[in-house]
């Protein structure tokens, strides 16, 4: 059984191995995790699916999640802090995912601000974090951390509209990584991340800046109807992007969408 194999690769001291759920098929592990969190599921509950029928990405996009070709994983966290202290969560997860992939394959992916994992200028995966605030306390009730990674697709396995944009770990590294080992490495690095999340923010963000391929690049900032071109100068400790625009003014970008010149999804 896959769940047993995954658990066998996790250290016995990792408490998350006791709250691990495996699904052969599910709409979305994030959607399911939300339902479980609303029903009181514990911090460190992990959901993994072989396949998702309605995998979701940021900005209401789809995340293509065919059976046995990728990792589709969500974790429920309950940090009980104000949301302002967790602005760096997506960045911390990105670093953790890079750690996990590197541990198993020796290859460290890049990160396209803010939540995309990239290799060879193509998308290897993505992260979708969703927060729920307790209205009574204004603290976080739960955070859902969702990770999707393309693992075993050949280039021609991707749907035609994704072939120019997407790539799998197997294609990047030239070797077929072990699925249960990869999933276990992912869970373990997310568990490590969780322990450092609030007390090692600076260190996490230094690593994020090292992994982030957007820095120094030209970016197209898309906001509502508007588009503006600029250069990505830095990422602050809340994960916000500092951009210098063509007219010389600098701005912090924290919402809307930033697309990077020369990378998938941005042609003009
Ligand atoms: C993105 O590309 O914008 C983020 C993609 C995140 C995909 C993962 S797969 C597991 C979890 N469940 C979902 O529906 N989405 C995330």
Tab-separated table of C-alpha atoms and ligand atoms in Angstrom:
chain	number	residue	atom	x	y	z
A	1	UNK	CA	0.000	0.000	0.000
A	2	UNK	CA	1.353	3.413	-0.990
A	3	UNK	CA	0.520	5.042	2.341
A	4	UNK	CA	2.556	2.404	4.203
A	5	UNK	CA	5.494	2.871	1.842
A	6	UNK	CA	5.460	6.635	2.356
A	7	UNK	CA	5.318	6.229	6.141
A	8	UNK	CA	8.225	3.776	6.038
A	9	UNK	CA	10.427	6.597	4.695
A	10	UNK	CA	9.433	9.044	7.460
A	11	UNK	CA	11.393	9.295	10.713
A	12	UNK	CA	9.543	7.695	13.638
A	13	UNK	CA	9.715	10.978	15.578
A	14	UNK	CA	7.677	12.799	12.904
A	15	UNK	CA	4.180	13.030	14.424
A	16	UNK	CA	2.630	13.830	11.034
A	17	UNK	CA	2.934	10.142	10.050
A	18	UNK	CA	-0.051	9.421	12.322
A	19	UNK	CA	-2.360	11.826	10.516
A	20	UNK	CA	-1.668	10.936	6.921
A	21	UNK	CA	-4.541	10.410	4.441
A	22	UNK	CA	-4.136	8.772	1.040
A	23	UNK	CA	-6.676	9.185	-1.808
A	24	UNK	CA	-6.627	7.297	-5.103
A	25	UNK	CA	-8.666	10.093	-6.594
A	26	UNK	CA	-10.037	13.334	-5.178
A	27	UNK	CA	-11.251	16.681	-6.508
A	28	UNK	CA	-8.514	18.691	-4.784
A	29	UNK	CA	-6.447	17.893	-1.694
A	30	UNK	CA	-6.672	21.590	-0.711
A	31	UNK	CA	-10.474	21.540	-0.924
A	32	UNK	CA	-10.631	18.319	1.080
A	33	UNK	CA	-8.118	19.673	3.622
A	34	UNK	CA	-10.309	22.739	4.121
A	35	UNK	CA	-13.330	20.546	4.872
A	36	UNK	CA	-11.299	18.506	7.338
A	37	UNK	CA	-9.857	21.619	9.002
A	38	UNK	CA	-13.378	23.028	9.446
A	39	UNK	CA	-14.255	19.744	11.162
A	40	UNK	CA	-11.350	20.116	13.568
A	41	UNK	CA	-8.531	18.149	11.882
A	42	UNK	CA	-5.233	18.433	13.723
A	43	UNK	CA	-2.172	20.510	12.939
A	44	UNK	CA	0.046	18.347	10.718
A	45	UNK	CA	-2.751	16.461	8.968
A	46	UNK	CA	-1.354	15.456	5.556
A	47	UNK	CA	-3.434	14.600	2.480
A	48	UNK	CA	-1.892	12.972	-0.580
A	49	UNK	CA	-3.647	12.000	-3.791
A	50	UNK	CA	-2.616	9.830	-6.687
A	51	UNK	CA	-4.841	11.972	-8.906
A	52	UNK	CA	-6.898	15.175	-8.650
A	53	UNK	CA	-9.899	15.896	-10.831
A	54	UNK	CA	-10.051	19.594	-9.911
A	55	UNK	CA	-6.534	20.535	-8.897
A	56	UNK	CA	-6.400	24.274	-8.220
A	57	UNK	CA	-3.668	26.885	-8.611
A	58	UNK	CA	-3.414	30.563	-7.700
A	59	UNK	CA	-5.686	33.113	-9.363
A	60	UNK	CA	-8.398	30.492	-9.893
A	61	UNK	CA	-6.231	28.571	-12.350
A	62	UNK	CA	-6.300	24.813	-12.840
A	63	UNK	CA	-3.475	22.529	-11.812
A	64	UNK	CA	-3.314	19.588	-14.188
A	65	UNK	CA	-3.053	16.522	-11.906
A	66	UNK	CA	-3.082	13.248	-13.864
A	67	UNK	CA	-2.917	9.878	-12.077
A	68	UNK	CA	0.488	8.737	-10.824
A	69	UNK	CA	2.384	11.449	-12.724
A	70	UNK	CA	2.854	13.940	-9.920
A	71	UNK	CA	2.790	14.735	-6.229
A	72	UNK	CA	-0.445	16.330	-5.051
A	73	UNK	CA	-0.177	17.017	-1.352
A	74	UNK	CA	-1.758	19.320	1.224
A	75	UNK	CA	-0.974	19.901	4.898
A	76	UNK	CA	-3.193	21.507	7.519
A	77	UNK	CA	-1.279	23.891	9.796
A	78	UNK	CA	-2.656	25.668	12.853
A	79	UNK	CA	-0.078	28.294	13.769
A	80	UNK	CA	-2.516	30.406	15.880
A	81	UNK	CA	-0.780	33.706	15.158
A	82	UNK	CA	-2.040	36.867	13.453
A	83	UNK	CA	-1.991	36.532	9.652
A	84	UNK	CA	0.504	39.415	9.453
A	85	UNK	CA	3.145	37.136	10.996
A	86	UNK	CA	2.671	34.551	8.295
A	87	UNK	CA	3.019	36.624	5.155
A	88	UNK	CA	6.129	34.601	4.291
A	89	UNK	CA	4.351	31.222	4.421
A	90	UNK	CA	4.309	30.591	0.656
A	91	UNK	CA	8.025	31.473	0.455
A	92	UNK	CA	8.836	29.152	3.362
A	93	UNK	CA	6.946	26.328	1.665
A	94	UNK	CA	8.805	26.985	-1.608
A	95	UNK	CA	12.150	26.649	0.188
A	96	UNK	CA	10.952	23.456	1.919
A	97	UNK	CA	9.856	21.926	-1.385
A	98	UNK	CA	13.227	22.774	-2.978
A	99	UNK	CA	14.943	21.130	0.029
A	100	UNK	CA	12.830	17.987	-0.363
A	101	UNK	CA	13.410	17.686	-4.112
A	102	UNK	CA	17.140	18.307	-3.710
A	103	UNK	CA	17.452	15.722	-0.947
A	104	UNK	CA	16.057	12.957	-3.154
A	105	UNK	CA	17.259	13.933	-6.650
A	106	UNK	CA	20.324	16.113	-6.024
A	107	UNK	CA	18.656	18.769	-8.179
A	108	UNK	CA	17.444	22.033	-6.608
A	109	UNK	CA	14.613	23.736	-8.517
A	110	UNK	CA	14.371	27.499	-8.878
A	111	UNK	CA	11.424	29.534	-7.625
A	112	UNK	CA	9.563	32.028	-9.765
A	113	UNK	CA	8.083	34.622	-7.433
A	114	UNK	CA	6.053	33.880	-5.616
A	115	UNK	CA	4.881	30.293	-5.737
A	116	UNK	CA	6.118	28.524	-8.857
A	117	UNK	CA	8.838	25.882	-8.947
A	118	UNK	CA	10.800	26.054	-12.153
A	119	UNK	CA	13.487	24.194	-14.047
A	120	UNK	CA	14.860	24.983	-17.498
A	121	UNK	CA	12.525	28.003	-17.621
A	122	UNK	CA	9.491	25.747	-17.359
A	123	UNK	CA	7.035	25.066	-14.580
A	124	UNK	CA	7.851	22.058	-12.449
A	125	UNK	CA	5.168	22.693	-9.879
A	126	UNK	CA	3.379	25.181	-7.717
A	127	UNK	CA	2.231	26.030	-4.223
A	128	UNK	CA	-1.216	27.122	-3.135
A	129	UNK	CA	-1.564	28.374	0.451
A	130	UNK	CA	-4.986	29.250	1.819
A	131	UNK	CA	-5.637	30.852	5.199
A	132	UNK	CA	-8.717	30.962	7.382
A	133	UNK	CA	-8.974	33.577	10.130
A	134	UNK	CA	-11.001	33.081	13.302
A	135	UNK	CA	-13.298	36.140	13.325
A	136	UNK	CA	-13.469	36.158	17.131
A	137	UNK	CA	-9.721	36.325	17.771
A	138	UNK	CA	-8.458	37.579	14.387
A	139	UNK	CA	-5.839	34.816	14.618
A	140	UNK	CA	-5.274	32.134	12.009
A	141	UNK	CA	-7.652	29.230	12.537
A	142	UNK	CA	-5.910	27.100	9.917
A	143	UNK	CA	-3.601	27.371	6.940
A	144	UNK	CA	-3.721	24.885	4.079
A	145	UNK	CA	-0.442	24.394	2.308
A	146	UNK	CA	-0.875	22.704	-1.086
A	147	UNK	CA	1.951	21.438	-3.248
A	148	UNK	CA	1.832	20.071	-6.772
A	149	UNK	CA	4.917	18.727	-8.552
A	150	UNK	CA	5.155	17.259	-12.043
A	151	UNK	CA	7.231	14.113	-11.550
A	152	UNK	CA	7.060	11.501	-14.275
A	153	UNK	CA	5.575	13.088	-17.414
A	154	UNK	CA	7.390	12.843	-20.713
A	155	UNK	CA	7.164	16.173	-22.597
A	156	UNK	CA	4.478	14.729	-24.898
A	157	UNK	CA	2.354	13.602	-21.908
A	158	UNK	CA	1.395	17.203	-21.108
A	159	UNK	CA	-1.699	18.592	-22.811
A	160	UNK	CA	-0.749	20.541	-25.953
A	161	UNK	CA	-1.332	23.942	-24.319
A	162	UNK	CA	1.075	23.085	-21.462
A	163	UNK	CA	3.882	21.489	-23.466
A	164	UNK	CA	5.834	24.738	-23.906
A	165	UNK	CA	5.368	25.693	-20.272
A	166	UNK	CA	5.597	22.548	-18.157
A	167	UNK	CA	8.319	20.048	-17.338
A	168	UNK	CA	8.672	17.071	-14.996
A	169	UNK	CA	11.345	16.120	-12.486
A	170	UNK	CA	12.136	12.999	-14.483
A	171	UNK	CA	12.793	15.065	-17.627
A	172	UNK	CA	14.934	17.564	-15.730
A	173	UNK	CA	17.091	15.046	-13.898
A	174	UNK	CA	17.088	12.214	-16.431
A	175	UNK	CA	16.281	9.716	-13.691
A	176	UNK	CA	13.002	8.373	-12.351
A	177	UNK	CA	12.841	9.400	-8.709
A	178	UNK	CA	11.130	7.119	-6.182
A	179	UNK	CA	7.614	8.428	-5.567
A	180	UNK	CA	7.229	7.353	-1.915
A	181	UNK	CA	10.707	8.671	-1.122
A	182	UNK	CA	9.930	12.023	-2.733
A	183	UNK	CA	6.611	12.363	-0.906
A	184	UNK	CA	8.244	11.439	2.399
A	185	UNK	CA	11.062	13.949	1.802
A	186	UNK	CA	8.439	16.603	1.090
A	187	UNK	CA	6.545	15.861	4.303
A	188	UNK	CA	9.758	15.854	6.305
A	189	UNK	CA	10.963	19.178	4.954
A	190	UNK	CA	7.528	20.719	5.540
A	191	UNK	CA	7.667	19.422	9.107
A	192	UNK	CA	11.115	21.024	9.543
A	193	UNK	CA	9.831	24.240	8.004
A	194	UNK	CA	6.921	24.306	10.425
A	195	UNK	CA	9.319	24.200	13.376
A	196	UNK	CA	11.282	27.210	12.031
A	197	UNK	CA	8.400	29.136	10.531
A	198	UNK	CA	8.002	31.874	13.136
A	199	UNK	CA	11.433	31.899	14.799
A	200	UNK	CA	13.703	31.718	11.718
A	201	UNK	CA	11.927	34.016	9.310
A	202	UNK	CA	15.089	35.919	8.299
A	203	UNK	CA	17.014	32.739	7.519
A	204	UNK	CA	14.139	31.276	5.519
A	205	UNK	CA	13.867	34.454	3.462
A	206	UNK	CA	17.617	34.540	2.769
A	207	UNK	CA	17.293	31.053	1.309
A	208	UNK	CA	14.178	32.106	-0.621
A	209	UNK	CA	16.107	34.984	-2.241
A	210	UNK	CA	18.839	32.517	-3.231
A	211	UNK	CA	16.294	30.211	-4.855
A	212	UNK	CA	14.244	32.968	-6.495
A	213	UNK	CA	15.050	33.284	-10.198
A	214	UNK	CA	12.860	36.388	-10.592
A	215	UNK	CA	15.357	38.730	-8.936
A	216	UNK	CA	17.161	40.939	-11.434
A	217	UNK	CA	14.710	39.910	-14.146
A	218	UNK	CA	12.352	42.015	-16.158
A	219	UNK	CA	8.802	41.521	-14.999
A	220	UNK	CA	5.451	42.503	-16.324
A	221	UNK	CA	3.175	43.521	-13.482
A	222	UNK	CA	-0.417	42.748	-14.327
A	223	UNK	CA	-2.966	44.454	-12.108
A	224	UNK	CA	-6.618	44.386	-12.989
A	225	UNK	CA	-6.679	45.772	-16.509
A	226	UNK	CA	-3.262	47.442	-16.275
A	227	UNK	CA	0.191	46.182	-17.277
A	228	UNK	CA	3.478	47.763	-16.295
A	229	UNK	CA	6.983	46.639	-17.078
A	230	UNK	CA	9.761	46.829	-14.535
A	231	UNK	CA	12.727	45.087	-12.949
A	232	UNK	CA	12.445	42.861	-9.883
A	233	UNK	CA	14.908	44.249	-7.323
A	234	UNK	CA	14.266	42.269	-4.179
A	235	UNK	CA	11.912	40.311	-1.955
A	236	UNK	CA	11.207	41.601	1.548
A	237	UNK	CA	10.738	39.448	4.653
A	238	UNK	CA	6.984	39.309	4.022
A	239	UNK	CA	7.584	37.818	0.589
A	240	UNK	CA	6.610	40.995	-1.254
A	241	UNK	CA	8.420	41.898	-4.471
A	242	UNK	CA	10.186	45.236	-4.885
A	243	UNK	CA	9.921	46.398	-8.502
A	244	UNK	CA	11.548	49.365	-10.262
A	245	UNK	CA	9.368	50.566	-13.113
A	246	UNK	CA	10.504	52.081	-16.423
A	247	UNK	CA	9.958	55.648	-15.134
A	248	UNK	CA	12.317	54.943	-12.218
A	249	UNK	CA	9.795	54.709	-9.404
A	250	UNK	CA	9.921	51.700	-7.098
A	251	UNK	CA	6.987	49.870	-5.614
A	252	UNK	CA	6.247	46.871	-3.460
A	253	UNK	CA	4.070	44.368	-5.294
A	254	UNK	CA	2.049	42.031	-3.134
A	255	UNK	CA	-1.067	41.282	-5.050
A	256	UNK	CA	-2.176	40.897	-8.613
A	257	UNK	CA	0.038	38.950	-10.891
A	258	UNK	CA	3.641	39.249	-11.999
A	259	UNK	CA	4.765	37.537	-15.126
A	260	UNK	CA	8.446	37.179	-16.040
A	261	UNK	CA	9.828	37.981	-19.439
A	262	UNK	CA	11.427	35.011	-21.141
A	263	UNK	CA	9.626	32.491	-18.992
A	264	UNK	CA	6.589	30.423	-19.762
A	265	UNK	CA	3.295	32.266	-19.740
A	266	UNK	CA	4.717	35.583	-20.859
A	267	UNK	CA	5.134	36.322	-24.502
A	268	UNK	CA	4.579	39.635	-26.104
B	1	LIG	C1	-0.163	27.100	-8.790
B	1	LIG	O1	0.385	26.592	-9.771
B	1	LIG	O2	-0.610	28.269	-8.812
B	1	LIG	C2	-0.285	26.278	-7.530
B	1	LIG	C3	-0.559	24.840	-7.803
B	1	LIG	C4	-0.828	24.067	-6.546
B	1	LIG	C5	-1.281	22.653	-6.829
B	1	LIG	C6	-1.458	21.845	-5.581
B	1	LIG	S1	-1.703	20.132	-5.948
B	1	LIG	C7	-2.160	19.814	-4.293
B	1	LIG	C8	-3.013	20.980	-3.844
B	1	LIG	N1	-4.398	20.785	-4.214
B	1	LIG	C9	-4.805	21.666	-5.121
B	1	LIG	O3	-5.941	21.694	-5.627
B	1	LIG	N2	-3.818	22.521	-5.413
B	1	LIG	C10	-2.616	22.221	-4.671
